[in-house]
Backbone as CSV, one residue per row, in Angstrom:
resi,resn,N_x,N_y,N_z,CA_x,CA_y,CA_z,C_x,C_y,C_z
1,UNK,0.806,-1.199,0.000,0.000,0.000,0.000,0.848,1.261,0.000
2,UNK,2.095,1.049,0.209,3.058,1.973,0.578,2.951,3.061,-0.689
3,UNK,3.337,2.748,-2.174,3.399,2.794,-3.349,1.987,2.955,-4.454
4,UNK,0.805,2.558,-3.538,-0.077,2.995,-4.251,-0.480,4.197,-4.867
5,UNK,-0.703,4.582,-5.787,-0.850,5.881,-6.778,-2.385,6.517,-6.475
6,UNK,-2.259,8.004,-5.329,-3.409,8.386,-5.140,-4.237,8.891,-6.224
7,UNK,-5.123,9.042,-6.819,-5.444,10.001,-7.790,-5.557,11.549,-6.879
8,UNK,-5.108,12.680,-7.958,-5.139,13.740,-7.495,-5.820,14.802,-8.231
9,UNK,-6.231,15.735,-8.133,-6.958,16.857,-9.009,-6.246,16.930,-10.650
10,UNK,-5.091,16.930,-10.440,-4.291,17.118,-11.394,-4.806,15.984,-12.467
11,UNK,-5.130,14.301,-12.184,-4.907,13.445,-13.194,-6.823,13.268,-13.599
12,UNK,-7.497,14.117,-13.085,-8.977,14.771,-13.819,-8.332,15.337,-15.267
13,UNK,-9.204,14.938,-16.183,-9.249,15.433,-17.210,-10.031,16.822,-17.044
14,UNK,-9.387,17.928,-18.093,-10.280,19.299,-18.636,-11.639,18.809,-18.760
15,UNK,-13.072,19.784,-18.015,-14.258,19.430,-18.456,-14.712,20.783,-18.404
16,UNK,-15.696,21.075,-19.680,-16.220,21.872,-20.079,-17.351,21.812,-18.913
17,UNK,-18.050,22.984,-18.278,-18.733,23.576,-17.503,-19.660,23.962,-18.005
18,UNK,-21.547,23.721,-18.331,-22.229,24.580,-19.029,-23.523,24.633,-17.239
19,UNK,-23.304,25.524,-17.331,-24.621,26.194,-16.787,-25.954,26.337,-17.202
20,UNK,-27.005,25.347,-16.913,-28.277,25.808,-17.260,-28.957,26.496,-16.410
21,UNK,-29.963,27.271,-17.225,-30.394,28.029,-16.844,-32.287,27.932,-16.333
22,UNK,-32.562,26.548,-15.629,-33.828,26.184,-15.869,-34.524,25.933,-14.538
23,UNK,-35.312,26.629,-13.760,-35.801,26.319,-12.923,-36.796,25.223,-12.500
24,UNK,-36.883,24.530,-11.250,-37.486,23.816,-11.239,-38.035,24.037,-9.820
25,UNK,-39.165,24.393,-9.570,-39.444,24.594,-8.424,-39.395,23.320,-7.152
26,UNK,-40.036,21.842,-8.109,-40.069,20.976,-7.270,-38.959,19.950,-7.133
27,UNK,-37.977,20.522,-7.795,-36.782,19.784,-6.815,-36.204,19.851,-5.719
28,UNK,-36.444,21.379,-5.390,-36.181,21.658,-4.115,-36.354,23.294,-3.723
29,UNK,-36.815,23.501,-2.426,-36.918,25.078,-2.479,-36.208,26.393,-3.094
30,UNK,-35.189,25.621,-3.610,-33.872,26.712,-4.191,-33.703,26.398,-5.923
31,UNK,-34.837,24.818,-6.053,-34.604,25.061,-7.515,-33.306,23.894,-7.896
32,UNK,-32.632,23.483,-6.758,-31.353,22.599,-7.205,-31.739,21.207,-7.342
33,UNK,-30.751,21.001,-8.369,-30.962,19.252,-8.158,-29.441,18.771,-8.192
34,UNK,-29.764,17.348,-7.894,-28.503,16.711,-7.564,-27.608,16.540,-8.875
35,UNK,-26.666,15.734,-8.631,-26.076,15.862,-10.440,-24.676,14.416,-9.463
36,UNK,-24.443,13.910,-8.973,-23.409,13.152,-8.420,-23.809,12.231,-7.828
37,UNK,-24.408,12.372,-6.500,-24.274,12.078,-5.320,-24.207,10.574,-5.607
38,UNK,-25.096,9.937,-6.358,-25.471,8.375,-6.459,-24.170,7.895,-6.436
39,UNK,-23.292,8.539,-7.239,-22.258,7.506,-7.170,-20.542,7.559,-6.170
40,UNK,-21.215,8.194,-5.347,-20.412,8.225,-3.526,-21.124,6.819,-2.899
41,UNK,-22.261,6.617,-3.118,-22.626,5.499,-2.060,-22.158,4.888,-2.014
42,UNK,-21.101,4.055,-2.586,-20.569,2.556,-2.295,-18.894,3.089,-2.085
43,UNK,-18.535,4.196,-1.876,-16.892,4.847,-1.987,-16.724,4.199,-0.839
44,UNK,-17.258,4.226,0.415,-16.928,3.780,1.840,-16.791,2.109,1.796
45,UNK,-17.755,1.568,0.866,-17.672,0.229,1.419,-16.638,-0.678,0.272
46,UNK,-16.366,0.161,-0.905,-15.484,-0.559,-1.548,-13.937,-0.097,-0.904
47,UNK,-13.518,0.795,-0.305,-12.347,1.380,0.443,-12.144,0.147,1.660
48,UNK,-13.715,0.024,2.541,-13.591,-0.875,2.999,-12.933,-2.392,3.149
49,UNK,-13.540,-2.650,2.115,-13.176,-4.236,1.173,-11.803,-4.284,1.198
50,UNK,-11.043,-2.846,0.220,-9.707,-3.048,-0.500,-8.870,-2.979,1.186
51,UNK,-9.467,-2.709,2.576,-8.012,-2.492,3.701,-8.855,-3.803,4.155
52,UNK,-9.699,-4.100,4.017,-10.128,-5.679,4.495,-9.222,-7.181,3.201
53,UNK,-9.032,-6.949,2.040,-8.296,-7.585,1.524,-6.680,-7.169,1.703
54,UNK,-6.718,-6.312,2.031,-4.955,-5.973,2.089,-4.551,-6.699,4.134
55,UNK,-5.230,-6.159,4.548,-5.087,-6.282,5.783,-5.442,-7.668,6.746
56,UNK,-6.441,-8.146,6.526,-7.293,-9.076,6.770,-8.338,-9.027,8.247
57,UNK,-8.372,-7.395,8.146,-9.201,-6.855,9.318,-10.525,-6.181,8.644
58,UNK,-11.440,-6.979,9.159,-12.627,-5.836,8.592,-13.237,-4.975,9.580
59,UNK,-13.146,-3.688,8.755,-13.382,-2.388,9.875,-14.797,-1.989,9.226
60,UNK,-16.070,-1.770,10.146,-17.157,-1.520,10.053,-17.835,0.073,10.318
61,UNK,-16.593,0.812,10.499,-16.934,2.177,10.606,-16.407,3.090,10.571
62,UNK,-16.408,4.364,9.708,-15.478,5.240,9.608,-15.231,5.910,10.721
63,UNK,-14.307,6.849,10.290,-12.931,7.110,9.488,-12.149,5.626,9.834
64,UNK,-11.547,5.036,8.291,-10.559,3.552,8.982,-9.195,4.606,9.403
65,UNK,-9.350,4.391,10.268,-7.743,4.530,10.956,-6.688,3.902,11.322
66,UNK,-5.534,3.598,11.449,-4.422,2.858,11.484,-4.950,2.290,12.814
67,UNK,-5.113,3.314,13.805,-4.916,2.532,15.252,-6.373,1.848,14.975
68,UNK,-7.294,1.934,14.703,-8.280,0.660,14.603,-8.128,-0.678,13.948
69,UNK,-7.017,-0.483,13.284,-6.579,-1.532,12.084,-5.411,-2.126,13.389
70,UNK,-4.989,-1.174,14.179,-4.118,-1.785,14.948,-4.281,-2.434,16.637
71,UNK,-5.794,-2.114,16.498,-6.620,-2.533,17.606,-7.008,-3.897,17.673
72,UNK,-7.007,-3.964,16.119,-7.395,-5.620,16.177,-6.177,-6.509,15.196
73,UNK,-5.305,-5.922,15.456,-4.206,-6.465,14.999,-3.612,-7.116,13.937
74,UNK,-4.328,-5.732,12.898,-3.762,-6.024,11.365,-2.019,-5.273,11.528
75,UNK,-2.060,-4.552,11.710,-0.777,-3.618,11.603,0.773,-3.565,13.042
76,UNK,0.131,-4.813,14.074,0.900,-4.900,14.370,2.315,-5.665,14.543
């Protein structure tokens, strides 16, 4: 894990930005709607998996932290 390659802002590709301009009252009092979120839901539990296959500790709650990994004695 030492060597693993974080992704960083930098290795995002250029994306064109268009702004619409369209209200919608019933998405929400301000008119916004979502545009992402769906695909955060599973970020926690596949992060999970990959320090549960590296480690062989499965941690059931965030933030994974070293000393929890070292509580149950992956890291020591």
């Amino acid at each position: 894990l030492g060597e693993y390659h974080v992704p960083v802002h930098a290795d995002v590709p250029h994306m064109d930005i268009i702004l619409l301009e369209n209200f919608d009252e019933y998405a929400s009092p301000i008119g916004a709607k979502g545009a992402g979120e769906i695909g955060i839901v599973g970020v926690a539990a596949a992060i999970a998996n990959a320090v549960y296959h590296a480690t062989g500790v499965r941690v059931r709650e965030l933030p994974i932290t070293p000393d929890k990994l070292m509580g149950k004695g992956a890291l020591a």
